[in-house]
Coordinates of N, CA and C in Angstrom, one line a residue:
X28 N 150.1 209.3 193.8 CA 151.1 210.0 194.7 C 150.5 211.3 195.1
X29 N 149.9 212.1 194.2 CA 149.3 213.4 194.6 C 148.2 213.2 195.6
X30 N 147.3 212.2 195.4 CA 146.3 211.9 196.3 C 146.8 211.6 197.7
X31 N 147.8 210.8 197.8 CA 148.5 210.5 199.1 C 149.1 211.8 199.7
X32 N 149.7 212.6 198.9 CA 150.3 213.9 199.4 C 149.2 214.7 200.1
X33 N 148.0 214.7 199.5 CA 146.9 215.6 200.0 C 146.2 214.9 201.2
X34 N 145.9 213.6 201.0 CA 145.0 213.0 202.0 C 145.7 212.3 203.1
X35 N 147.0 212.1 203.0 CA 147.7 211.3 204.0 C 148.8 212.1 204.7
X36 N 149.4 213.1 204.0 CA 150.5 213.8 204.7 C 150.3 215.3 204.7
X37 N 149.2 215.8 204.3 CA 148.8 217.2 204.4 C 149.7 218.1 203.6
X38 N 150.1 217.7 202.4 CA 151.0 218.6 201.6 C 150.2 219.4 200.6
X39 N 149.2 220.1 201.1 CA 148.4 221.0 200.2 C 147.7 222.0 201.0
X40 N 146.9 222.9 200.3 CA 146.2 223.9 201.0 C 145.0 223.4 201.8
X41 N 144.7 222.1 201.6 CA 143.6 221.5 202.3 C 143.9 221.4 203.8
X42 N 145.2 221.3 204.1 CA 145.7 221.3 205.5 C 145.9 219.8 205.9
X43 N 146.2 219.7 207.2 CA 146.5 218.4 207.8 C 145.2 217.6 207.9
X44 N 145.0 216.6 207.1 CA 143.9 215.7 207.2 C 144.4 214.3 207.0
X45 N 143.6 213.4 207.6 CA 143.9 212.0 207.4 C 142.6 211.3 207.0
X46 N 142.6 210.9 205.7 CA 141.3 210.4 205.2 C 141.3 208.9 205.2
X47 N 140.3 208.3 205.7 CA 140.1 206.8 205.6 C 139.3 206.6 204.3
X48 N 139.8 205.8 203.4 CA 139.1 205.5 202.1 C 137.8 204.8 202.3
X49 N 137.5 204.3 203.5 CA 136.2 203.7 203.7 C 135.9 202.3 203.2
X50 N 136.8 201.7 202.6 CA 136.6 200.3 202.2 C 135.5 200.2 201.2
X51 N 134.6 199.2 201.4 CA 133.5 199.0 200.5 C 132.4 200.1 200.6
X52 N 132.4 200.8 201.6 CA 131.4 201.9 201.8 C 131.8 203.2 201.2
X53 N 133.0 203.2 200.7 CA 133.5 204.5 200.1 C 134.0 205.4 201.1
X54 N 134.6 206.5 200.7 CA 135.2 207.5 201.6 C 134.1 208.1 202.5
X55 N 134.5 208.5 203.7 CA 133.6 209.0 204.6 C 133.9 210.5 204.9
X56 N 133.6 211.4 203.9 CA 133.8 212.8 204.0 C 132.8 213.5 203.1
X57 N 132.6 214.8 203.3 CA 131.6 215.6 202.6 C 132.0 215.8 201.1
X58 N 131.0 216.2 200.3 CA 131.2 216.5 198.9 C 132.1 217.8 198.9
X59 N 131.9 218.7 199.8 CA 132.8 219.9 199.8 C 134.2 219.6 200.0
X60 N 134.5 218.7 201.0 CA 135.9 218.3 201.2 C 136.4 217.5 200.0
X61 N 135.6 216.7 199.4 CA 136.0 215.9 198.2 C 136.4 216.9 197.1
X62 N 135.7 218.0 196.9 CA 136.0 219.0 195.9 C 137.3 219.6 196.2
X63 N 137.6 220.0 197.5 CA 138.8 220.6 197.9 C 140.0 219.6 197.7
X64 N 139.8 218.4 198.0 CA 140.8 217.4 197.8 C 141.1 217.2 196.3
X65 N 140.1 217.2 195.5 CA 140.3 217.1 194.0 C 141.0 218.3 193.5
X66 N 140.7 219.5 193.9 CA 141.3 220.7 193.5 C 142.8 220.7 193.9
X67 N 143.1 220.2 195.1 CA 144.5 220.2 195.6 C 145.3 219.2 194.8
X68 N 144.7 218.1 194.5 CA 145.4 217.0 193.6 C 145.7 217.6 192.3
X69 N 144.7 218.3 191.7 CA 144.9 218.9 190.3 C 146.0 220.0 190.4
X70 N 146.0 220.8 191.5 CA 147.0 221.8 191.6 C 148.4 221.2 191.7
X71 N 148.6 220.1 192.5 CA 149.9 219.4 192.6 C 150.3 218.8 191.2
X72 N 149.3 218.2 190.6 CA 149.6 217.5 189.3 C 150.0 218.6 188.2
X73 N 149.3 219.7 188.2 CA 149.6 220.7 187.2 C 151.0 221.3 187.5
X74 N 151.3 221.5 188.8 CA 152.6 222.1 189.1 C 153.7 221.1 188.7
X75 N 153.5 219.9 189.0 CA 154.5 218.9 188.6 C 154.7 218.8 187.1
X76 N 153.6 218.9 186.4 CA 153.7 218.9 184.9 C 154.4 220.1 184.4
X77 N 154.2 221.2 185.0 CA 154.9 222.4 184.6 C 156.4 222.4 184.8
X78 N 156.7 221.8 186.0 CA 158.2 221.6 186.3 C 158.8 220.7 185.3
X79 N 158.1 219.5 185.0 CA 158.7 218.6 184.1 C 158.8 219.1 182.7
X80 N 157.8 219.9 182.3 CA 157.8 220.5 180.9 C 159.0 221.5 180.8
X81 N 159.2 222.2 181.9 CA 160.4 223.2 181.9 C 161.7 222.5 181.8
X82 N 161.9 221.4 182.6 CA 163.1 220.6 182.5 C 163.4 220.0 181.1
X83 N 162.3 219.5 180.5 CA 162.5 219.0 179.2 C 162.8 220.1 178.2
X84 N 162.1 221.2 178.3 CA 162.4 222.3 177.4 C 163.8 222.8 177.5
X85 N 164.2 223.0 178.8 CA 165.6 223.5 179.1 C 166.7 222.6 178.5
X86 N 166.4 221.3 178.5 CA 167.4 220.3 178.1 C 167.1 219.6 176.8
X87 N 166.3 220.3 176.0 CA 165.8 219.7 174.7 C 166.9 219.2 173.8
X88 N 167.9 220.1 173.6 CA 169.0 219.8 172.7 C 169.7 218.5 173.1
X89 N 170.0 218.4 174.4 CA 170.7 217.2 175.0 C 169.8 216.0 174.8
X90 N 168.5 216.1 175.1 CA 167.6 215.0 175.0 C 167.5 214.5 173.6
X91 N 167.4 215.5 172.6 CA 167.3 215.1 171.2 C 168.6 214.3 170.8
X92 N 169.8 214.8 171.2 CA 171.0 214.1 170.9 C 171.0 212.7 171.5
X93 N 170.6 212.6 172.7 CA 170.5 211.2 173.3 C 169.5 210.3 172.6
X94 N 168.4 210.9 172.2 CA 167.4 210.1 171.4 C 167.9 209.7 170.1
X95 N 168.6 210.6 169.4 CA 169.2 210.2 168.1 C 170.2 209.1 168.3
X96 N 171.1 209.2 169.3 CA 172.1 208.1 169.5 C 171.4 206.8 169.8
X97 N 170.4 206.9 170.7 CA 169.7 205.6 171.0 C 169.0 205.0 169.8
X98 N 168.5 205.9 169.0 CA 167.8 205.4 167.8 C 168.8 204.7 166.9
X99 N 170.0 205.3 166.8 CA 171.0 204.7 165.9 C 171.7 203.4 166.5
X100 N 172.0 203.4 167.8 CA 172.7 202.3 168.4 C 171.8 201.4 169.2
X101 N 170.7 201.8 169.7 CA 169.7 201.1 170.5 C 170.1 201.0 172.0
X102 N 171.4 201.0 172.3 CA 171.9 201.0 173.7 C 173.1 201.9 173.8
X103 N 173.2 202.5 175.0 CA 174.3 203.4 175.2 C 174.9 203.0 176.6
X104 N 176.2 203.1 176.7 CA 176.8 202.8 178.0 C 176.7 204.1 178.9
X105 N 177.0 204.0 180.2 CA 177.0 205.1 181.0 C 178.0 206.1 180.6
X106 N 179.1 205.7 180.1 CA 180.2 206.6 179.6 C 179.7 207.3 178.4
X107 N 179.0 206.7 177.5 CA 178.5 207.4 176.3 C 177.4 208.4 176.7
X108 N 176.6 208.1 177.6 CA 175.5 209.0 178.1 C 176.2 210.2 178.7
X109 N 177.1 210.0 179.6 CA 177.8 211.1 180.3 C 178.5 212.0 179.3
X110 N 179.1 211.4 178.3 CA 179.9 212.1 177.2 C 178.9 213.1 176.5
X111 N 177.8 212.6 176.2 CA 176.8 213.5 175.5 C 176.3 214.6 176.5
X112 N 176.0 214.2 177.7 CA 175.4 215.2 178.7 C 176.5 216.3 179.0
X113 N 177.8 215.9 179.0 CA 178.8 216.8 179.4 C 179.0 217.9 178.3
X114 N 178.5 217.7 177.1 CA 178.5 218.7 176.1 C 177.5 219.8 176.3
X115 N 176.5 219.6 177.2 CA 175.5 220.5 177.5 C 175.5 221.1 178.9
X116 N 176.1 220.4 179.8 CA 176.1 220.9 181.2 C 177.3 220.2 181.9
X117 N 177.7 220.8 183.0 CA 178.7 220.2 183.8 C 178.1 219.2 184.7
X118 N 178.8 218.0 184.8 CA 178.4 217.0 185.7 C 179.2 217.0 186.9
X119 N 178.6 217.2 188.1 CA 179.4 217.3 189.3 C 180.3 216.0 189.5
X120 N 181.5 216.3 190.0 CA 182.5 215.2 190.1 C 181.9 214.0 190.8
X121 N 181.2 214.1 191.9 CA 180.7 213.0 192.7 C 179.8 212.2 191.7
X122 N 178.9 212.8 191.0 CA 178.0 212.1 190.1 C 178.7 211.5 188.9
X123 N 179.8 212.1 188.5 CA 180.4 211.6 187.2 C 181.1 210.2 187.5
X124 N 181.3 209.8 188.7 CA 181.9 208.5 189.0 C 180.8 207.4 189.2
X125 N 179.6 207.8 189.2 CA 178.5 206.8 189.3 C 178.3 206.0 188.1

């Protein structure tokens, strides 16, 4: 996904580029551009990892309780999951009906 974000939709510091992967001949761009693409992909991946790590850390108590319940029961209904989550955060009305 990160590679497509960089090479197909220009979502990086590399800018707006459209890279042809080159088929059997390999990609048709310079080593310098390849390095910039690799750096941009790593930057996006690192940023996503940081965000995910923050979300897990912020919600650790809730996730631990969900894991404990799943370990004990093996399956949980949507109602059971919402009941646990509601102890840690407010679930918006629209989403609580899903």
